[in-house]
Amino acid sequence: MHSKKVILCIGTLDSKGPELQYVKNLINGKENFRALVMDVGCLAEAYFDADITAEEVAAAAGTTIEEVRAISEAGPATRIMTAGARKKVQELYESGAFSGVLSIGGGTGSGIAAAVLQELPIGFPKFMLSSQKIVQAGIRKYVGTKDIVIMPSIADIAGLNRLTVDSLQKAVGAITGMMDTIIPESFEKPLVFMTMTGLSTGCGLAVKSILENKGFEVGVFHTIGVGGETFEELVKSYPVIGVIELGMNEIGNELFGGLASAGPHRLEAAGEIGIPQIITPGCIDILNFLGPETLPERYSDRTICYHNPQATLPRVNADELRLIASTISEKLNRARGKVKFLIPLRGFSSIDCEGNDFYDPVANNAFIDTLQDSLRKDIEILKIDANINDVEFSESVVNEFLKIL
Amino acid sequence: MHSKKVILCIGTLDSKGPELQYVKNLINGKENFRALVMDVGCLAEAYFDADITAEEVAAAAGTTIEEVRAISEAGPATRIMTAGARKKVQELYESGAFSGVLSIGGGTGSGIAAAVLQELPIGFPKFMLSSQKIVQAGIRKYVGTKDIVIMPSIADIAGLNRLTVDSLQKAVGAITGMMDTIIPESFEKPLVFMTMTGLSTGCGLAVKSILENKGFEVGVFHTIGVGGETFEELVKSYPVIGVIELGMNEIGNELFGGLASAGPHRLEAAGEIGIPQIITPGCIDILNFLGPETLPERYSDRTICYHNPQATLPRVNADELRLIASTISEKLNRARGKVKFLIPLRGFSSIDCEGNDFYDPVANNAFIDTLQDSLRKDIEILKIDANINDVEFSESVVNEFLKIL
């Protein structure tokens, strides 16, 4: 039947054959679903015939499975299968051959699958059943900036037993449930993207609330590194009419080795596509680290905010703020759309306020002076005598945003 | 209708009210499901009336919501709500009030929910929609040793927009799908639990294969820290007839600060409940770290195996092996059931073999000598002239296991 929904099942049929077969049978046993199995194994013969064989995956990478099997190192062999799998899956996706994806594997198999799944768009149902290795190693490399659902397998995915069978059943249940529950909702309001982090939440929620009352839809991104990366990617693929930046901490994190870097291209996408931007120095007074043990020695003499057990935030100093200002200017000077820079003179974050030991107007002035010197002259800088989270500031953000739309 | 399956929905109704309401309506709109909402918010009034209110949660923790709201620090307030939520959920679980759980929250809300979800047994459907904070911070503290399915929300869970609505729909789809796809399978074969890690996989797969052919069911645990923790927990709650230890690396990791520690109680559960154990020194020649940057300075002069980009393994030396031996002996000496210790004289792991620079029989002999001195005299030590991954060794493991059953 053509009306069956196809689930692409990715795994290594040399080492996880029985598990993939179990999943295939479970899916094919459902009335509305059909499995399409892709083999990414390169150690030995497949346990059963895949719909897309390891031979085809290797061929898509420009080689043969025999050559891949002859490579003794796991790294290079895995990279070839990853490249081939990405190419095959992209072709299949473009031809509409499947409408959801399920991967099953240990650390290595999940690594290959992760590279493939991360190529598929946000909203496309993706489920990864993996070993507990990803619990230990962290999921950032596996999910990247995507909405990949992760299930840690409690027992190793090594054979069918009561623990693995339970996980496999739930994995199939979850992906089919995700594919079944797609209720189209119409979103017709103009879409605004906004960044913020914990220390500018007061401003963010106020701006969001005012904009929503005025008929806008607001998507918020949490600037802890992966959030800014996601924001930059999505600005290019969604019909965003403008952006508001209240979380700019990722710039300093990238420059100075903090743990919330969003990579070197943060603050570039909106400028490239030419949509209007309201920029603020929201939260540039901090760098982000996780537990206190992750704070590098070089920041140990700073004023430090222990925000929560997984958020240790050293104060950024004047020299660093100068470099942040020139970096921001360099990016904004290339923007093709309208840009307006709003500065809250009484502090860039909730802790950078009078009475708190993070309050440092001298350092902040180093940022402001450098910004004024380096920013393109037609980009207006507006100074507001308030803290970023004060009502006056959030109202100004909205007013100025509406003016440049 | 009493036949509807109840999903416990956990969230903070002060900050995530609209999102929880959306989820509640989506679940209640399904024919076979009903939502039971628990409010764990302690900042402000609830957005709508929960089935289990924040007042009740605070009361379960022995206080009032007014007192919790009066606490200015997030940490202590959160701990109170966590304690109350755990108590309430345990009561509800024991009375059979729900058969699946869905939590929705940012870092803090997910932290509360994680503590609750981790109390529920493996196999009970658990789904957590969380912010990207958990992508940055790692999921280990959120999932612990449990099968909690994790979905990172791409946009911050801050209001309903096309991105968050898509995530909420998929979260509901996944949990309902997981609850629907529970096909009872009968497992009547005797159940054996086995540990191994990458470097003893050869032995592990051979042992597993032989045992399965002989009519056993084998559950395998990957000894990377959380795997050993899970193993210890499950040994106590499953009808395990015996254990085989081919991954003992977590003992050294606990003693010497490696990243694969399973805590201080590793290697104790089987002895406590008195089931037979085959013990080997599988993989005690290594400590586990992640990327090379995670290797402490004190191990930089060791022989190091760069197993994969997320596995940097320094060689354990003779002094450390002596302490590992006495630690293992001390634990096994307390075992109430039969124990047999099998030693592969030609190496404890796949890299600890002749010709490889990890091969160090002198260091290994330090382990063997200490073990012989410190182990209870009625625990037999059997030395086999093979590497752990050689066929002779895996056959001996099975033979000796069958003897002590």
Short mmCIF file of N, CA and C in Angstrom, two decimals, chain A residues 102-228:
data_model
loop_
_atom_site.label_atom_id
_atom_site.label_comp_id
_atom_site.label_asym_id
_atom_site.label_seq_id
_atom_site.Cartn_x
_atom_site.Cartn_y
_atom_site.Cartn_z
N LEU A 102 14.58 6.34 12.40
CA LEU A 102 14.90 5.69 13.67
C LEU A 102 16.28 5.09 13.54
N SER A 103 17.18 5.43 14.45
CA SER A 103 18.49 4.78 14.41
C SER A 103 18.69 3.97 15.67
N ILE A 104 19.42 2.88 15.51
CA ILE A 104 19.68 1.97 16.62
C ILE A 104 21.16 1.63 16.60
N GLY A 105 21.87 1.93 17.69
CA GLY A 105 23.28 1.62 17.66
C GLY A 105 23.97 1.95 18.95
N GLY A 106 25.22 1.52 19.07
CA GLY A 106 26.08 1.90 20.17
C GLY A 106 26.72 3.24 19.85
N GLY A 107 27.87 3.51 20.45
CA GLY A 107 28.52 4.79 20.23
C GLY A 107 28.86 5.03 18.76
N THR A 108 29.44 4.04 18.10
CA THR A 108 29.86 4.22 16.72
C THR A 108 28.67 4.33 15.76
N GLY A 109 27.75 3.38 15.86
CA GLY A 109 26.57 3.41 14.99
C GLY A 109 25.77 4.69 15.20
N SER A 110 25.68 5.13 16.43
CA SER A 110 24.94 6.37 16.70
C SER A 110 25.68 7.57 16.15
N GLY A 111 27.01 7.49 16.15
CA GLY A 111 27.79 8.58 15.56
C GLY A 111 27.50 8.73 14.08
N ILE A 112 27.46 7.62 13.36
CA ILE A 112 27.13 7.67 11.93
C ILE A 112 25.71 8.21 11.77
N ALA A 113 24.77 7.65 12.52
CA ALA A 113 23.37 8.06 12.40
C ALA A 113 23.19 9.53 12.74
N ALA A 114 23.94 10.00 13.74
CA ALA A 114 23.80 11.40 14.16
C ALA A 114 24.12 12.35 13.02
N ALA A 115 25.19 12.02 12.27
CA ALA A 115 25.58 12.88 11.15
C ALA A 115 24.47 12.91 10.10
N VAL A 116 23.80 11.78 9.92
CA VAL A 116 22.71 11.70 8.94
C VAL A 116 21.48 12.46 9.45
N LEU A 117 21.11 12.19 10.69
CA LEU A 117 19.90 12.79 11.25
C LEU A 117 20.01 14.31 11.34
N GLN A 118 21.23 14.79 11.61
CA GLN A 118 21.40 16.24 11.73
C GLN A 118 21.21 16.97 10.40
N GLU A 119 21.23 16.24 9.30
CA GLU A 119 21.01 16.86 7.98
C GLU A 119 19.54 17.06 7.71
N LEU A 120 18.68 16.36 8.43
CA LEU A 120 17.24 16.44 8.16
C LEU A 120 16.66 17.66 8.88
N PRO A 121 15.61 18.26 8.30
CA PRO A 121 15.13 19.52 8.87
C PRO A 121 14.47 19.35 10.24
N ILE A 122 14.45 20.45 10.98
CA ILE A 122 13.73 20.50 12.25
C ILE A 122 12.25 20.24 11.98
N GLY A 123 11.64 19.44 12.84
CA GLY A 123 10.23 19.10 12.64
C GLY A 123 10.07 17.72 12.01
N PHE A 124 11.07 17.27 11.27
CA PHE A 124 11.03 15.94 10.67
C PHE A 124 11.30 14.94 11.81
N PRO A 125 10.43 13.93 12.01
CA PRO A 125 10.58 13.06 13.19
C PRO A 125 11.86 12.21 13.15
N LYS A 126 12.63 12.33 14.23
CA LYS A 126 13.94 11.65 14.32
C LYS A 126 14.09 11.04 15.71
N PHE A 127 14.42 9.77 15.76
CA PHE A 127 14.56 9.10 17.07
C PHE A 127 15.83 8.26 17.06
N MET A 128 16.61 8.38 18.12
CA MET A 128 17.86 7.64 18.23
C MET A 128 17.86 6.79 19.50
N LEU A 129 17.87 5.47 19.31
CA LEU A 129 18.06 4.56 20.46
C LEU A 129 19.54 4.24 20.50
N SER A 130 20.19 4.60 21.59
CA SER A 130 21.64 4.45 21.64
C SER A 130 22.07 3.82 22.95
N SER A 131 23.33 3.45 23.03
CA SER A 131 23.85 2.89 24.26
C SER A 131 24.04 3.99 25.29
N GLN A 132 24.37 3.60 26.51
CA GLN A 132 24.59 4.59 27.56
C GLN A 132 25.88 5.38 27.34
N LYS A 133 26.64 5.03 26.32
CA LYS A 133 27.83 5.83 26.00
C LYS A 133 27.46 7.31 25.84
N ILE A 134 26.30 7.57 25.24
CA ILE A 134 25.92 8.97 25.04
C ILE A 134 25.49 9.64 26.35
N VAL A 135 25.13 8.82 27.34
CA VAL A 135 24.83 9.41 28.65
C VAL A 135 26.14 9.90 29.26
N GLN A 136 27.20 9.10 29.08
CA GLN A 136 28.50 9.47 29.62
C GLN A 136 29.13 10.62 28.83
N ALA A 137 29.08 10.51 27.50
CA ALA A 137 29.82 11.45 26.66
C ALA A 137 29.08 12.76 26.44
N GLY A 138 27.79 12.79 26.73
CA GLY A 138 27.01 13.99 26.43
C GLY A 138 26.39 13.89 25.06
N ILE A 139 25.25 14.55 24.87
CA ILE A 139 24.52 14.36 23.61
C ILE A 139 24.79 15.46 22.60
N ARG A 140 25.63 16.44 22.95
CA ARG A 140 25.76 17.59 22.04
C ARG A 140 26.24 17.20 20.65
N LYS A 141 27.24 16.30 20.58
CA LYS A 141 27.74 15.89 19.26
C LYS A 141 26.72 15.03 18.53
N TYR A 142 25.83 14.40 19.26
CA TYR A 142 24.84 13.53 18.63
C TYR A 142 23.64 14.32 18.11
N VAL A 143 23.15 15.28 18.88
CA VAL A 143 21.95 16.00 18.43
C VAL A 143 22.28 17.32 17.74
N GLY A 144 23.45 17.90 18.04
CA GLY A 144 23.80 19.18 17.42
C GLY A 144 22.71 20.21 17.68
N THR A 145 22.29 20.88 16.63
CA THR A 145 21.27 21.93 16.76
C THR A 145 19.90 21.38 16.40
N LYS A 146 19.74 20.07 16.37
CA LYS A 146 18.50 19.49 15.88
C LYS A 146 17.62 18.87 16.97
N ASP A 147 16.38 18.60 16.60
CA ASP A 147 15.38 18.04 17.51
C ASP A 147 15.39 16.51 17.42
N ILE A 148 16.56 15.94 17.69
CA ILE A 148 16.69 14.48 17.67
C ILE A 148 16.32 13.95 19.05
N VAL A 149 15.36 13.06 19.10
CA VAL A 149 14.94 12.48 20.38
C VAL A 149 15.87 11.32 20.71
N ILE A 150 16.33 11.29 21.95
CA ILE A 150 17.36 10.35 22.39
C ILE A 150 16.80 9.40 23.43
N MET A 151 17.00 8.12 23.22
CA MET A 151 16.66 7.15 24.26
C MET A 151 17.91 6.36 24.62
N PRO A 152 18.36 6.46 25.88
CA PRO A 152 19.50 5.64 26.27
C PRO A 152 19.03 4.21 26.55
N SER A 153 19.69 3.27 25.88
CA SER A 153 19.37 1.87 26.14
C SER A 153 20.04 1.47 27.45
N ILE A 154 19.29 0.91 28.34
CA ILE A 154 19.79 0.59 29.67
C ILE A 154 20.77 -0.58 29.60
N ALA A 155 20.34 -1.66 28.98
CA ALA A 155 21.29 -2.74 28.71
C ALA A 155 21.93 -2.44 27.36
N ASP A 156 23.16 -2.91 27.18
CA ASP A 156 23.84 -2.73 25.91
C ASP A 156 22.97 -3.31 24.79
N ILE A 157 22.99 -2.65 23.62
CA ILE A 157 22.23 -3.17 22.49
C ILE A 157 23.06 -4.32 21.92
N ALA A 158 23.00 -5.43 22.60
CA ALA A 158 23.81 -6.60 22.26
C ALA A 158 22.91 -7.81 22.46
N GLY A 159 22.06 -8.05 21.48
CA GLY A 159 21.17 -9.20 21.58
C GLY A 159 19.80 -8.83 22.09
N LEU A 160 18.87 -9.77 21.91
CA LEU A 160 17.50 -9.55 22.34
C LEU A 160 17.30 -10.17 23.72
N ASN A 161 17.02 -9.33 24.68
CA ASN A 161 16.67 -9.83 26.01
C ASN A 161 15.57 -8.94 26.54
N ARG A 162 15.08 -9.22 27.73
CA ARG A 162 13.89 -8.47 28.18
C ARG A 162 14.13 -6.97 28.27
N LEU A 163 15.39 -6.59 28.52
CA LEU A 163 15.68 -5.16 28.62
C LEU A 163 15.79 -4.49 27.25
N THR A 164 16.50 -5.14 26.33
CA THR A 164 16.65 -4.52 25.01
C THR A 164 15.33 -4.58 24.23
N VAL A 165 14.59 -5.66 24.37
CA VAL A 165 13.30 -5.77 23.67
C VAL A 165 12.35 -4.67 24.14
N ASP A 166 12.38 -4.38 25.42
CA ASP A 166 11.54 -3.30 25.94
C ASP A 166 11.95 -1.97 25.30
N SER A 167 13.25 -1.71 25.22
CA SER A 167 13.72 -0.45 24.61
C SER A 167 13.35 -0.38 23.13
N LEU A 168 13.52 -1.51 22.43
CA LEU A 168 13.22 -1.51 20.99
C LEU A 168 11.73 -1.26 20.76
N GLN A 169 10.89 -1.88 21.58
CA GLN A 169 9.45 -1.67 21.44
C GLN A 169 9.09 -0.20 21.69
N LYS A 170 9.69 0.38 22.72
CA LYS A 170 9.36 1.77 23.04
C LYS A 170 9.90 2.72 21.97
N ALA A 171 11.06 2.39 21.40
CA ALA A 171 11.60 3.23 20.33
C ALA A 171 10.65 3.24 19.14
N VAL A 172 10.16 2.08 18.77
CA VAL A 172 9.21 2.01 17.65
C VAL A 172 7.92 2.74 18.01
N GLY A 173 7.46 2.55 19.24
CA GLY A 173 6.25 3.25 19.67
C GLY A 173 6.43 4.76 19.59
N ALA A 174 7.57 5.23 20.03
CA ALA A 174 7.80 6.68 20.07
C ALA A 174 7.85 7.26 18.65
N ILE A 175 8.60 6.63 17.76
CA ILE A 175 8.72 7.22 16.41
C ILE A 175 7.38 7.15 15.68
N THR A 176 6.65 6.06 15.83
CA THR A 176 5.35 6.00 15.15
C THR A 176 4.40 7.02 15.78
N GLY A 177 4.46 7.17 17.10
CA GLY A 177 3.62 8.17 17.76
C GLY A 177 3.95 9.58 17.32
N MET A 178 5.24 9.86 17.18
CA MET A 178 5.66 11.19 16.72
C MET A 178 5.17 11.45 15.30
N MET A 179 5.19 10.40 14.47
CA MET A 179 4.77 10.57 13.07
C MET A 179 3.25 10.67 12.97
N ASP A 180 2.55 10.07 13.92
CA ASP A 180 1.08 10.10 13.88
C ASP A 180 0.50 11.40 14.41
N THR A 181 1.24 12.05 15.30
CA THR A 181 0.66 13.21 15.99
C THR A 181 1.06 14.52 15.34
N ILE A 182 1.08 14.55 14.04
CA ILE A 182 1.42 15.81 13.40
C ILE A 182 0.13 16.51 12.98
N ILE A 183 -0.30 17.40 13.86
CA ILE A 183 -1.52 18.13 13.60
C ILE A 183 -1.12 19.46 12.97
N PRO A 184 -1.48 19.67 11.75
CA PRO A 184 -1.09 20.96 11.15
C PRO A 184 -1.80 22.11 11.85
N GLU A 185 -1.03 23.07 12.29
CA GLU A 185 -1.62 24.28 12.87
C GLU A 185 -1.19 25.41 11.95
N SER A 186 -2.08 26.35 11.77
CA SER A 186 -1.67 27.43 10.88
C SER A 186 -1.10 28.57 11.70
N PHE A 187 0.07 29.00 11.31
CA PHE A 187 0.71 30.14 11.95
C PHE A 187 0.79 31.23 10.90
N GLU A 188 -0.01 32.24 11.07
CA GLU A 188 -0.04 33.28 10.05
C GLU A 188 0.45 34.62 10.54
N LYS A 189 0.77 34.67 11.84
CA LYS A 189 1.26 35.93 12.38
C LYS A 189 2.71 36.14 11.94
N PRO A 190 3.13 37.41 11.83
CA PRO A 190 4.54 37.66 11.48
C PRO A 190 5.46 37.11 12.58
N LEU A 191 6.51 36.44 12.14
CA LEU A 191 7.41 35.71 13.05
C LEU A 191 8.66 36.51 13.38
N VAL A 192 8.89 36.68 14.68
CA VAL A 192 10.09 37.38 15.17
C VAL A 192 10.93 36.37 15.95
N PHE A 193 12.22 36.40 15.77
CA PHE A 193 13.12 35.57 16.57
C PHE A 193 13.83 36.46 17.58
N MET A 194 13.95 35.96 18.80
CA MET A 194 14.58 36.73 19.86
C MET A 194 15.57 35.82 20.59
N THR A 195 16.70 36.39 21.00
CA THR A 195 17.63 35.63 21.85
C THR A 195 17.59 36.20 23.25
N MET A 196 17.84 35.33 24.22
CA MET A 196 18.01 35.82 25.60
C MET A 196 18.70 34.72 26.39
N THR A 197 19.16 35.09 27.57
CA THR A 197 19.63 34.07 28.49
C THR A 197 19.06 34.40 29.86
N GLY A 198 19.32 33.57 30.83
CA GLY A 198 18.71 33.73 32.15
C GLY A 198 18.78 35.16 32.68
N LEU A 199 19.92 35.80 32.45
CA LEU A 199 20.14 37.12 33.05
C LEU A 199 19.49 38.26 32.27
N SER A 200 18.85 37.95 31.14
CA SER A 200 18.06 38.99 30.44
C SER A 200 16.62 38.52 30.24
N THR A 201 16.22 37.53 31.02
CA THR A 201 14.87 36.98 30.88
C THR A 201 13.79 38.02 31.18
N GLY A 202 14.05 38.88 32.15
CA GLY A 202 13.06 39.91 32.50
C GLY A 202 12.70 40.73 31.27
N CYS A 203 13.71 41.22 30.59
CA CYS A 203 13.48 41.99 29.37
C CYS A 203 12.83 41.13 28.30
N GLY A 204 13.34 39.93 28.14
CA GLY A 204 12.85 39.06 27.08
C GLY A 204 11.37 38.74 27.21
N LEU A 205 10.95 38.39 28.40
CA LEU A 205 9.54 38.03 28.58
C LEU A 205 8.64 39.25 28.37
N ALA A 206 9.12 40.43 28.81
CA ALA A 206 8.32 41.64 28.62
C ALA A 206 8.20 41.96 27.13
N VAL A 207 9.30 41.92 26.40
CA VAL A 207 9.28 42.22 24.96
C VAL A 207 8.38 41.22 24.24
N LYS A 208 8.52 39.95 24.60
CA LYS A 208 7.72 38.90 23.97
C LYS A 208 6.23 39.14 24.21
N SER A 209 5.91 39.46 25.44
CA SER A 209 4.51 39.67 25.78
C SER A 209 3.92 40.86 25.01
N ILE A 210 4.66 41.96 24.95
CA ILE A 210 4.15 43.14 24.22
C ILE A 210 3.98 42.79 22.73
N LEU A 211 4.98 42.14 22.16
CA LEU A 211 4.92 41.81 20.73
C LEU A 211 3.76 40.85 20.44
N GLU A 212 3.56 39.87 21.32
CA GLU A 212 2.46 38.92 21.11
C GLU A 212 1.11 39.65 21.17
N ASN A 213 1.02 40.59 22.10
CA ASN A 213 -0.23 41.37 22.18
C ASN A 213 -0.45 42.22 20.92
N LYS A 214 0.64 42.56 20.26
CA LYS A 214 0.52 43.35 19.03
C LYS A 214 0.37 42.46 17.80
N GLY A 215 0.23 41.15 18.01
CA GLY A 215 -0.05 40.27 16.87
C GLY A 215 1.15 39.58 16.25
N PHE A 216 2.28 39.58 16.95
CA PHE A 216 3.45 38.87 16.42
C PHE A 216 3.56 37.48 17.05
N GLU A 217 4.24 36.59 16.35
CA GLU A 217 4.62 35.29 16.92
C GLU A 217 6.11 35.40 17.25
N VAL A 218 6.50 34.98 18.47
CA VAL A 218 7.89 35.18 18.90
C VAL A 218 8.54 33.84 19.23
N GLY A 219 9.62 33.50 18.55
CA GLY A 219 10.42 32.32 18.87
C GLY A 219 11.65 32.76 19.66
N VAL A 220 11.87 32.11 20.79
CA VAL A 220 12.95 32.53 21.69
C VAL A 220 14.07 31.49 21.70
N PHE A 221 15.30 31.95 21.67
CA PHE A 221 16.46 31.06 21.68
C PHE A 221 17.35 31.39 22.86
N HIS A 222 17.78 30.34 23.53
CA HIS A 222 18.52 30.44 24.78
C HIS A 222 20.01 30.43 24.45
N THR A 223 20.69 31.54 24.69
CA THR A 223 22.07 31.67 24.19
C THR A 223 23.10 31.01 25.09
N ILE A 224 23.10 29.70 25.03
CA ILE A 224 24.08 28.91 25.79
C ILE A 224 25.00 28.16 24.83
N GLY A 225 25.16 28.67 23.62
CA GLY A 225 26.03 28.01 22.65
C GLY A 225 25.21 27.34 21.58
N VAL A 226 24.70 26.17 21.90
CA VAL A 226 23.91 25.44 20.91
C VAL A 226 22.65 26.25 20.55
N GLY A 227 22.16 27.06 21.49
CA GLY A 227 20.98 27.89 21.21
C GLY A 227 21.26 28.93 20.14
N GLY A 228 22.39 29.61 20.26
CA GLY A 228 22.76 30.61 19.25
C GLY A 228 23.04 29.98 17.90
#
